[in-house]
XYZ file of C-alpha atoms in Angstrom:
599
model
C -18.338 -2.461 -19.821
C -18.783 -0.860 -16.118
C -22.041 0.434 -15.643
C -22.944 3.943 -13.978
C -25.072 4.863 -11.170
C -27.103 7.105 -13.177
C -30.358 7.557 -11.537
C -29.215 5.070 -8.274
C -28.487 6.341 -4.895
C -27.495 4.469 -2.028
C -29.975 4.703 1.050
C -27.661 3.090 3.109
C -24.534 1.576 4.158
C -24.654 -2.339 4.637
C -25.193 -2.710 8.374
C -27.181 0.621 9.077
C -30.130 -1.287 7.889
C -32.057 -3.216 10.905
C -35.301 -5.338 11.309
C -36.779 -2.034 11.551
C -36.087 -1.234 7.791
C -38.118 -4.509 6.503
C -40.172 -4.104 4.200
C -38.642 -1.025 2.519
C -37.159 -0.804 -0.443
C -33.112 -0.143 -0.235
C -30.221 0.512 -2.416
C -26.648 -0.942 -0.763
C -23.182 -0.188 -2.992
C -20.060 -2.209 -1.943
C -17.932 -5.143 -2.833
C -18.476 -8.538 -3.089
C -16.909 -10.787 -0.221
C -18.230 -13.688 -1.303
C -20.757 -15.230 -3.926
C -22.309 -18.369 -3.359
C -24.620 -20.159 -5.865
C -27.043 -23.339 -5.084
C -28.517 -23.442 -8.151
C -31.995 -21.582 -8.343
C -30.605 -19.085 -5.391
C -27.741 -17.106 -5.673
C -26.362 -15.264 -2.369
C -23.712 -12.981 -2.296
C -22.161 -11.144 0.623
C -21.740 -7.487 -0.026
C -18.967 -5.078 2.108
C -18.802 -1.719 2.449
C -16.642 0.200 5.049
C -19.683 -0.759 7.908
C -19.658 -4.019 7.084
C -21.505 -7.397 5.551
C -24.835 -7.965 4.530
C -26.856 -11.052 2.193
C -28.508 -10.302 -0.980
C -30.372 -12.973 -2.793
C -31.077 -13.381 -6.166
C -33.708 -15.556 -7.133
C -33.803 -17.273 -10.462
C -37.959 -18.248 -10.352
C -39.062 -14.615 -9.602
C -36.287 -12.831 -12.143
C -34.404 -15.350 -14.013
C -32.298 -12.235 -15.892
C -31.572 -10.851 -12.899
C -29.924 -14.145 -11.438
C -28.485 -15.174 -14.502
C -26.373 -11.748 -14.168
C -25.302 -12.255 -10.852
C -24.163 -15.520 -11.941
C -21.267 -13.314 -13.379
C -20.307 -11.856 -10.513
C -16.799 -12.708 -8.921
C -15.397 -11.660 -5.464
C -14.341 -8.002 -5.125
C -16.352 -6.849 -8.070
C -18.165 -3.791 -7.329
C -21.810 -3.671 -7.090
C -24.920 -1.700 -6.708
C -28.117 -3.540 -5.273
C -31.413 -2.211 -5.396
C -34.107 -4.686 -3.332
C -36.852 -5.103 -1.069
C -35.290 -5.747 2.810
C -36.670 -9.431 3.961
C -36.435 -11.284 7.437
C -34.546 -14.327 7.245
C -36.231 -17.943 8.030
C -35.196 -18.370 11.557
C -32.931 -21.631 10.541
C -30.966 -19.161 8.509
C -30.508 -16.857 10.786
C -26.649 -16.377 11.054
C -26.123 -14.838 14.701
C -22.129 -13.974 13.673
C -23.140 -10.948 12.031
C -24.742 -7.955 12.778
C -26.857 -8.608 9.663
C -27.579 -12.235 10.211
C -31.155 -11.613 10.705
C -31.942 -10.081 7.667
C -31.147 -10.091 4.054
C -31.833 -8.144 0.548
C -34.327 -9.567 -1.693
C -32.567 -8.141 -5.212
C -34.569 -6.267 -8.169
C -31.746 -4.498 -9.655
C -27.998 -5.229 -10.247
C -25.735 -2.974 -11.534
C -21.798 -3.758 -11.628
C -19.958 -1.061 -11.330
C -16.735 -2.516 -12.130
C -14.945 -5.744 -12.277
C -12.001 -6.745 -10.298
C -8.831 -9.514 -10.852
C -8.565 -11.965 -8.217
C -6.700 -10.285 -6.070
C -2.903 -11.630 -4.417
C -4.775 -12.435 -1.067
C -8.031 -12.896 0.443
C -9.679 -10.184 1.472
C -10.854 -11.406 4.791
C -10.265 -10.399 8.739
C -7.558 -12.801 9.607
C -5.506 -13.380 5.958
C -2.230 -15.376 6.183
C -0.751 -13.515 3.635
C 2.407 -11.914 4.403
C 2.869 -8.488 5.804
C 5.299 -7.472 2.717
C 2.885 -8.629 -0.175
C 0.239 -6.608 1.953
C 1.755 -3.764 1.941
C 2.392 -4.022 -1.737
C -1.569 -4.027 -1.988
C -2.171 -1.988 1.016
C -4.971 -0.908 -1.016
C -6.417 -4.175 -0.871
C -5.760 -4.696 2.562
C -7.504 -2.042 3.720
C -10.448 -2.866 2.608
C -10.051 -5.919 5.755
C -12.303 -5.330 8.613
C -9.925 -5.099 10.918
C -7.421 -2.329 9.531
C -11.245 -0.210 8.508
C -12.137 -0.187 12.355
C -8.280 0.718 13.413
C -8.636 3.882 11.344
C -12.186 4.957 12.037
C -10.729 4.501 15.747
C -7.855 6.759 14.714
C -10.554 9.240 13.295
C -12.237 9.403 16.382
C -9.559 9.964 18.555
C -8.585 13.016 16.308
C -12.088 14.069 16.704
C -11.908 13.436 20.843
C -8.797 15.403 20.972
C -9.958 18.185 18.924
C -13.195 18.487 20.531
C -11.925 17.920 24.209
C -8.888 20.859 23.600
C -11.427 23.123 21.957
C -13.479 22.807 25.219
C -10.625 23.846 27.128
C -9.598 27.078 25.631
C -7.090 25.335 22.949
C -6.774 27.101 19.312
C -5.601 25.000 16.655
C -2.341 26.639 14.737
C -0.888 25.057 11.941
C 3.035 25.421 11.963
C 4.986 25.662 9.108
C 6.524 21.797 7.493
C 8.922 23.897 5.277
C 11.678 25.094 8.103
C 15.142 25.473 9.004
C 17.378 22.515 9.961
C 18.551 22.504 13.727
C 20.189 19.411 13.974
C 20.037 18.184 17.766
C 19.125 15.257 18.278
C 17.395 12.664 15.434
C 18.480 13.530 11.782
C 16.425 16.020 9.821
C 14.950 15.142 6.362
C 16.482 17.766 3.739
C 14.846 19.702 1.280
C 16.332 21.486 -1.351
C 15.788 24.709 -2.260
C 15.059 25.563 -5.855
C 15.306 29.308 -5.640
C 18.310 29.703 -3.298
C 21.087 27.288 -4.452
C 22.886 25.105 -2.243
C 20.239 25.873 0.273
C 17.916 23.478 2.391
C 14.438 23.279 4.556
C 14.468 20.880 7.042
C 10.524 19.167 7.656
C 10.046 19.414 11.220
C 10.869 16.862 13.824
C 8.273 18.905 15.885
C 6.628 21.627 15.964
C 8.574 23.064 19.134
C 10.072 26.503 18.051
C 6.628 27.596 16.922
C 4.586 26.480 19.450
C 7.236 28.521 22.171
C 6.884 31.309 19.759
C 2.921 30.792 19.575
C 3.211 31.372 23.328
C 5.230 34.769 23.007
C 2.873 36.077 20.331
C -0.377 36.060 23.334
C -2.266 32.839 22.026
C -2.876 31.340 25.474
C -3.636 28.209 24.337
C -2.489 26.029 21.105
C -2.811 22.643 19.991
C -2.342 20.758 16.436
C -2.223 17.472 14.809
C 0.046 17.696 13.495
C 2.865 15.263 10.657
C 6.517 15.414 11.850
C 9.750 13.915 10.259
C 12.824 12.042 11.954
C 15.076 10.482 9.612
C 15.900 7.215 12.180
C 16.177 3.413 12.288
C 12.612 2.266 12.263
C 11.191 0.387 15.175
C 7.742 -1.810 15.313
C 6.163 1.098 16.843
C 8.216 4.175 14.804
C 7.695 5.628 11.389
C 10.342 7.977 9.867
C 6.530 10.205 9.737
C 4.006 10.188 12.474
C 1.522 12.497 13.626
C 1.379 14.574 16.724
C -1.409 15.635 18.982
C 0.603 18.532 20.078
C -0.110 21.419 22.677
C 0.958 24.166 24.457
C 0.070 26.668 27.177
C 0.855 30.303 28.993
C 0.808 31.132 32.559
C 1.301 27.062 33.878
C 3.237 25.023 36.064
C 3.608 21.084 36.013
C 0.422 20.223 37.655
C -1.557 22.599 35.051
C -0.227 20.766 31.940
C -0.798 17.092 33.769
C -4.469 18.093 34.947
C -5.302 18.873 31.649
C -4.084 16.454 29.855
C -5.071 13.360 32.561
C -8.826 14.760 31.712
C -8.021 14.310 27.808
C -7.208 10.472 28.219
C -9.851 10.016 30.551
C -12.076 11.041 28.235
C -10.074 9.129 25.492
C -10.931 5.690 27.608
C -13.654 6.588 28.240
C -15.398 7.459 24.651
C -13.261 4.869 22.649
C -13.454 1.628 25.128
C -16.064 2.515 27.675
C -13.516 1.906 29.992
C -13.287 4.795 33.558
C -9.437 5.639 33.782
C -9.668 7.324 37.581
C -7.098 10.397 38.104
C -5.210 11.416 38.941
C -2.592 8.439 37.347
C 0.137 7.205 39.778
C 3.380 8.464 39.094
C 6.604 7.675 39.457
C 9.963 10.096 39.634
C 12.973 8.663 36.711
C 14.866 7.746 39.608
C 12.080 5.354 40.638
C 10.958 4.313 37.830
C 14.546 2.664 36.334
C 15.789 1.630 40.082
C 11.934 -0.194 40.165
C 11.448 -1.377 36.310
C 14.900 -0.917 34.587
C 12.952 1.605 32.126
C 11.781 5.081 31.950
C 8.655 3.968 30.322
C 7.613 0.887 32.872
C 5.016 -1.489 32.180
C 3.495 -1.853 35.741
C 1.017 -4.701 34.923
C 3.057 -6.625 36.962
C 5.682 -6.731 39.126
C 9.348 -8.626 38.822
C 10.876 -5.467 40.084
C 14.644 -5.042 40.064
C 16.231 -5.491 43.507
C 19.691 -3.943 44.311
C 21.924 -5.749 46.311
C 25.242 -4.138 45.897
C 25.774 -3.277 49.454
C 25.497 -6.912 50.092
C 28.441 -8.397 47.677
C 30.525 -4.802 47.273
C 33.212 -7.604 49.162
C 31.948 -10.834 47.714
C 34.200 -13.434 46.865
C 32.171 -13.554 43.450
C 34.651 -11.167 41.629
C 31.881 -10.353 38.832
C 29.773 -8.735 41.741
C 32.770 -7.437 43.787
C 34.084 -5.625 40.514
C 30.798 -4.047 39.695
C 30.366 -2.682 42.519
C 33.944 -1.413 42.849
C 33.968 0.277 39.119
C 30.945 2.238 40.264
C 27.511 0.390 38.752
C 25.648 -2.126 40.663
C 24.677 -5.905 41.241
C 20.734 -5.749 40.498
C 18.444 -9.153 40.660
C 14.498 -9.822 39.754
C 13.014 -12.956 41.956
C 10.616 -14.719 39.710
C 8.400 -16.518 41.492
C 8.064 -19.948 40.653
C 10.075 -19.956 37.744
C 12.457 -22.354 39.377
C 10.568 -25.153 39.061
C 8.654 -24.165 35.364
C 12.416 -23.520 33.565
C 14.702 -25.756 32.397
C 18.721 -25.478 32.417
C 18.345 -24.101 28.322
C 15.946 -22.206 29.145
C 17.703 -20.155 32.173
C 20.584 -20.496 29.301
C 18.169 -18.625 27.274
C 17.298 -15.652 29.199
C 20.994 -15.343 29.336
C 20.906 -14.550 25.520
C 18.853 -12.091 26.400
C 20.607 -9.836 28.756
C 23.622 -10.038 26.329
C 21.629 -7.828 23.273
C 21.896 -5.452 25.737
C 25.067 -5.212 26.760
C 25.455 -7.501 29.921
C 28.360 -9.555 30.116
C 26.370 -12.635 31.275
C 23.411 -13.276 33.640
C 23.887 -15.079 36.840
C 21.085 -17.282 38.906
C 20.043 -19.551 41.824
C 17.130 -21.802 41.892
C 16.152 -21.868 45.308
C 15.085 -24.908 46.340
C 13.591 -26.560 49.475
C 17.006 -28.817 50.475
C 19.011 -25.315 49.305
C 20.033 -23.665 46.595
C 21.247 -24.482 43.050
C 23.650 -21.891 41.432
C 26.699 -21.991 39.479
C 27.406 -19.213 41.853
C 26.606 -20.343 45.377
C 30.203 -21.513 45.719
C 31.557 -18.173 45.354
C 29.085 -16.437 48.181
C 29.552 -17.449 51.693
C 26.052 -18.897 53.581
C 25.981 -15.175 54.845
C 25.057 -13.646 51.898
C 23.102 -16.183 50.403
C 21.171 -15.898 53.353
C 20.846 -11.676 52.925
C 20.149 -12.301 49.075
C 17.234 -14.519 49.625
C 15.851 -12.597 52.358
C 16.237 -8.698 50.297
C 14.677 -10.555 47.812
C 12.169 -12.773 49.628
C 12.892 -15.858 48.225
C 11.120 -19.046 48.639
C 11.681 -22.702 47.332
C 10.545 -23.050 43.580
C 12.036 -19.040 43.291
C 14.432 -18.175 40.352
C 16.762 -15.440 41.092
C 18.441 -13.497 38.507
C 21.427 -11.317 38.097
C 23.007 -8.473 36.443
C 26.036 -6.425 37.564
C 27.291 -4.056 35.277
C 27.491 -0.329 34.910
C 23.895 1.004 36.421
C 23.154 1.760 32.730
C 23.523 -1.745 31.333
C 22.112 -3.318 34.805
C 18.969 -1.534 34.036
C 18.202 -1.791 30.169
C 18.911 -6.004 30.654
C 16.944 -6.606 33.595
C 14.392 -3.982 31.997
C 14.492 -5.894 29.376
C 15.021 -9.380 30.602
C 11.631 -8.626 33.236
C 9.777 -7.627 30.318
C 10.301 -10.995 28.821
C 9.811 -13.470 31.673
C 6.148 -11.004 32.571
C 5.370 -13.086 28.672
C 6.663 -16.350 29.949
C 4.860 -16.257 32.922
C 2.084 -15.439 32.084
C 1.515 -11.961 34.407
C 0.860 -9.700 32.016
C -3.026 -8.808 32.119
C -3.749 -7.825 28.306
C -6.800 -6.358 28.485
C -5.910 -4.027 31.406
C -4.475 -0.392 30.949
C -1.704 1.210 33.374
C -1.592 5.076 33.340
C 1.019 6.797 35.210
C 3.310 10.023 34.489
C 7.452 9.271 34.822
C 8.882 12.852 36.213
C 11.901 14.508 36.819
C 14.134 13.249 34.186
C 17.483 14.321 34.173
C 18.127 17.320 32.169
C 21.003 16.797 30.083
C 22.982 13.129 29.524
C 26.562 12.936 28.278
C 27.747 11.561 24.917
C 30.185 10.024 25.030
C 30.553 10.041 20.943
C 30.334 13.625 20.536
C 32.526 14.194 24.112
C 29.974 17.169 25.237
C 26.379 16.872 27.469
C 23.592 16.989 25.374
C 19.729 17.769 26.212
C 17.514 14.382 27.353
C 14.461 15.697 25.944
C 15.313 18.731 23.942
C 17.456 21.976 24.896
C 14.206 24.406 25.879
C 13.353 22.002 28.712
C 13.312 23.982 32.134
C 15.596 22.782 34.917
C 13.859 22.409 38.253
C 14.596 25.730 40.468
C 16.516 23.652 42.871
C 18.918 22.310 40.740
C 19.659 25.376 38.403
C 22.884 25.978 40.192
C 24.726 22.433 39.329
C 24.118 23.437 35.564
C 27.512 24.934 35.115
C 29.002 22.440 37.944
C 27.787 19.274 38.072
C 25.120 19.237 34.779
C 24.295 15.595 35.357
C 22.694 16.338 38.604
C 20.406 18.741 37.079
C 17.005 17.345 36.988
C 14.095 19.043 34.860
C 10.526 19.997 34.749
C 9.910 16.843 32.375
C 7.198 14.214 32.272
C 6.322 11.529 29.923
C 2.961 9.539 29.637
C 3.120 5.684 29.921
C 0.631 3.366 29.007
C 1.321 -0.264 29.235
C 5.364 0.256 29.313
C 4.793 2.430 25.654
C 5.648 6.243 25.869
C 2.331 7.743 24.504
C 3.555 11.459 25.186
C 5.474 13.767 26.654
C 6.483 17.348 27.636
C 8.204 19.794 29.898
C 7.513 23.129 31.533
C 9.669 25.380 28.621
C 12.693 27.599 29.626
C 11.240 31.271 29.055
C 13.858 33.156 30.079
C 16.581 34.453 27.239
C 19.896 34.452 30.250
C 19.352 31.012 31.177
C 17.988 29.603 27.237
C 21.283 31.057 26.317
C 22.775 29.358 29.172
C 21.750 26.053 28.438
C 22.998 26.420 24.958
C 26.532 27.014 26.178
C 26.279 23.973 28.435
C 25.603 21.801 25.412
C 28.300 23.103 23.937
C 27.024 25.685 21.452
C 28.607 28.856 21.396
C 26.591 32.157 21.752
C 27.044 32.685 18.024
C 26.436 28.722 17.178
C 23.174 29.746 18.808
C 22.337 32.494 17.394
C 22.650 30.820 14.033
C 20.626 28.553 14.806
C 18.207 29.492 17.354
C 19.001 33.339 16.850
C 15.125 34.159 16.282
C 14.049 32.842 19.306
C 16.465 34.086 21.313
C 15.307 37.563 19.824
C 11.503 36.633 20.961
C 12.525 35.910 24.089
C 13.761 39.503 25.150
C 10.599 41.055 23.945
C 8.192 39.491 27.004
C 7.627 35.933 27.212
C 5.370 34.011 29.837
C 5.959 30.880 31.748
C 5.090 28.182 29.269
C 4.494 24.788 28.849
C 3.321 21.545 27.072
C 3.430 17.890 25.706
C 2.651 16.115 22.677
C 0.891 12.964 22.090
C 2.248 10.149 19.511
C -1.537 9.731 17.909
C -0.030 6.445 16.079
C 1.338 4.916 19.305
C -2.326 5.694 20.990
C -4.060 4.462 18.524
C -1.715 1.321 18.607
C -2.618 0.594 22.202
C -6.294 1.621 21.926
C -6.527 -0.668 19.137
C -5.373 -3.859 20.848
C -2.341 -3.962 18.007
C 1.656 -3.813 18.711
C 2.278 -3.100 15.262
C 1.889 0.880 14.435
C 1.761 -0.248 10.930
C -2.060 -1.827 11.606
C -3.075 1.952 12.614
C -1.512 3.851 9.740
C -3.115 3.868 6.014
C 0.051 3.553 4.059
C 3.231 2.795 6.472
C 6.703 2.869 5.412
C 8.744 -0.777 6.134
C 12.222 -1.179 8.380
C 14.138 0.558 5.694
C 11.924 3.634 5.682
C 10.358 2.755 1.845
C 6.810 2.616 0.809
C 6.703 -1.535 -1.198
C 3.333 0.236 -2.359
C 4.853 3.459 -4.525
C 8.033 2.175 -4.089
C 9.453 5.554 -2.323
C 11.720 6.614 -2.507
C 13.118 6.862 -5.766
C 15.713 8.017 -8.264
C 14.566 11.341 -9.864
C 15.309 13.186 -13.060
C 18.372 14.873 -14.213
C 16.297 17.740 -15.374
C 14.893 17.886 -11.735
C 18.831 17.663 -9.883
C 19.830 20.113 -12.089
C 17.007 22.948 -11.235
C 17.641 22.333 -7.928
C 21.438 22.502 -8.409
C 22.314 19.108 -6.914
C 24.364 16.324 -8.294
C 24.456 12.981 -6.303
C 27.456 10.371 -5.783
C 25.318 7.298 -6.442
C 25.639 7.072 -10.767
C 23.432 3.473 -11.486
C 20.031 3.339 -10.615
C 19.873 -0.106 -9.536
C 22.013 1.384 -6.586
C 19.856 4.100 -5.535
């Protein structure tokens, strides 16, 4: 039977006790990690959340007490009382914060026992990720996951302090809303009390934090859960948490001071490490003509080259046609690769361009007797010659191709430069790249749903400038957008807001809402917006993805207590589930999917 801690209370956590505490009697509460017995000395390793430390129980000075920790099995939960000793100096163990000191045991009390659990409870288990997640109750008691979340804590502290220092009220939003489908899918719920009726959890808190700005509060920010029912990625959750803000009476370079000082501070209080602002930044234009991506990873370099100009008449009819059909003929040098990669592996990287979209990639090995290229024989010496110059080639280069519409062009060699910075070695993991991508277009067309729809989201404000083309030419229109990257991840992003009613209502109709589409849907907003609304703007902050990167980790999963898998479910709780008829019927619902087993 478990025993209690009546009359017991912990003095400390395992590794808050020092040299300086020898000699003092101590009371430590944790489980065991491991339990090792020579005979007249038993040792076991005790965790808590802080850590390891060594208690010894000695069977000459209180043979009961060792004969009961003889009992003791790994992950059974304990209560020590003892007297804090310095260890021998030959068993000094200088691998743990501890290893200098250990607890000389009076009193044992187990708390509870424990199975042996599915996998060992230790920093780097090769247990699968799936049967972890089964027991992600277990695994969080690893080292490794505890520090990733006290890390998450403390950057929800830094951000809550830092904000509060800077004017910032925290306002929670509602979760229960109404559905306003642009963009990812909502996640539905049913109303009890008005049939055939749904709230929509929020995908953000936008609407409210606009309307938060109307109503005089200055200054808002929240961390806040949101909801987008989506194909999961490595670093996506159909949940995930915002740090989320907002502010009156700003322009641009308000909302990117503030927020440059937050991650400054971030890097600074988390890592020790000095971020200087203000970050580097780059316009969207730049940033995909540069990096093939809107969220770069400028650790390195590899950046896209376009030659176009110089084969818009080649005799290479891939390159001519590119070029003639309106994209572009784009090329990274990587230097040195010629001579490191093999004819399968070039064949490789080939693979690669083609998951996104690119016909095929082409190459040259340049080479100090000439070139090697399935192409060469297609280009006249001419070009060749312009190619390797644009691109500053040298022998033991490996030149690489795309040519495709500019869309395609850029997500392969994006991608395809973000795989050869692995290969070769370039990319400097311990470093951190801040910079701010600006000026995104406004609105992109789809081409599923035949209509423009809104980049970011429809309250974005176009840049002054380019207001006019909105009716026009709406792909021109650029807008008062930024994103933060970090490493080639987008940790946040934002826009100055439209605050106007005319041109909010405007930009519905160029989406292709009607005025009364809009005013069923947005019709409340609209209505704040005649009654006096200031010049607003903000961002919000993916706290999972920050954490992620702060952590060292590119798996959000390490950074969130219980994740949900690729197909959205929880192999913990098994969520989601099939419910009761009794509970369908209350809420007036009946499903098409009849056998369970289907669900």
């Amino acid at each position: 039977m478990a025993e209690t801690l009546k009359g017991m209370k912990r003095t400390h956590r395992c590794t808050e006790l020092t040299t300086a505490d020898v000699g003092k009697e101590v009371v430590v509460m944790g489980w065991v990690q491991r339990r090792r017995d020579l005979g007249k000395l038993i040792f076991v390793t005790l965790r808590d959340r802080s850590g390891i430390i060594q208690v010894v129980f000695n069977s000459e000075t209180n043979p009961e007490l060792h004969e009961k920790a003889s009992q003791v099995r790994s992950e059974y939960v304990l209560a020590v009382r003892g007297t804090l000793a310095r260890r021998s100096e030959e068993a000094i163990n200088r691998n743990m914060v501890t290893g200098e000191i250990e607890i000389i045991a009076s009193e044992l009390r187990i708390l509870n026992k424990s199975e042996v659990p599915p996998f060992h409870i230790e920093e780097n288990v090769d247990a699968n990720e799936a049967l972890r997640l089964k027991y992600r109750y277990l695994d969080l008691r690893r080292p490794h996951l505890q520090r990733n979340l006290h890390l998450r804590h403390r950057i929800a502290k830094i951000a809550r302090d830092y904000y509060d220092d800077n004017g910032f009220y925290e306002i929670e939003t509602p979760f229960l809303t109404k559905s306003t489908p642009e963009g990812a899918r909502d996640y539905l719920v049913p109303s009890r009390v008005h049939p055939g009726k749904f709230y929509a959890l929020p995908q953000s808190p936008q609407i409210f934090k606009q309307l938060l700005m109307v109503s005089g509060f200055d200054r808002y920010m929240q961390i806040v859960k949101c909801f987008r029912d989506e194909d999961l990625r490595a670093d996506r959750q159909p949940e995930f948490t915002q740090i989320d803000l907002e502010m009156s009476f700003v322009d641009m370079e308000d909302v990117i001071a503030v927020n440059e000082g937050f991650i400054s501070r971030l890097f600074r209080e988390t890592l020790g490490l000095d971020i200087p602002v203000p970050f580097k930044r780059l316009t969207y234009k730049e940033a995909m003509e540069r990096y093939g991506s809107d969220k770069p990873d400028t650790r390195f370099g590899l950046e896209l080259v376009n030659i176009s100009d110089l084969v818009a008449e080649s005799g290479f009819k891939v390159f001519r046609d590119a070029v003639e059909n309106g994209g572009s003929v784009r090329a990274i040098n990587a230097k040195g690769a010629g001579a490191k990669f093999s004819r399968k592996e070039i064949d490789a990287l080939g693979e690669v361009v083609k998951t996104y979209k690119a016909k095929g990639l082409a190459w040259m090995v340049v080479e100090a007797e000439g070139l090697k290229s399935p192409i060469a024989k297609f280009l006249t010496e001419t070009e060749i010659g312009q190619i390797k110059e644009r691109l500053g080639a040298e022998p033991g280069d490996l030149l690489l191709f795309v040519a495709d519409k500019d869309e395609i062009v850029f997500d392969a060699l994006g991608h395809l430069r973000l795989e050869l910075g692995e290969k070769l070695g370039l990319i400097d993991h311990k470093r951190y790249d801040v910079l701010w991508v600006t000026e995104f277009p406004l609105l992109e067309y789809d081409e599923e749903e035949q209509r423009w729809v809104a980049k970011h989201h429809p309250f974005t404000a176009p840049m002054d400038e380019d207001i006019d083309y909105l009716d026009t030419d709406p792909g021109r229109v650029r807008s008062k957008a930024y994103d933060m990257v970090i490493n080639g991840y987008e940790v946040g992003g934002g826009s100055i807001r439209i605050h106007s009613q005319e041109l909010q209502a405007r930009m519905f109709r160029v989406i292709g809402l009607s005025d009364e589409q809009a005013g069923e849907r947005f019709g409340f907003m609209l209505d704040a917006f005649k009654y006096g609304t200031p010049p607003h703007g903000g961002m919000a902050f993916g706290l999972d993805r920050l954490t992620m990167l702060l952590a060292g980790t590119d798996n959000i999963r390490d950074v969130i207590a219980f994740p949900k898998v690729q197909t959205a479910a929880c192999l913990m709780s098994n969520a989601p589930d099939v419910v009761d008829e009794k509970q369908l019927e209350e809420l007036h619902i009946k499903t098409t999917v009849n056998d369970k087993s289907e669900a």
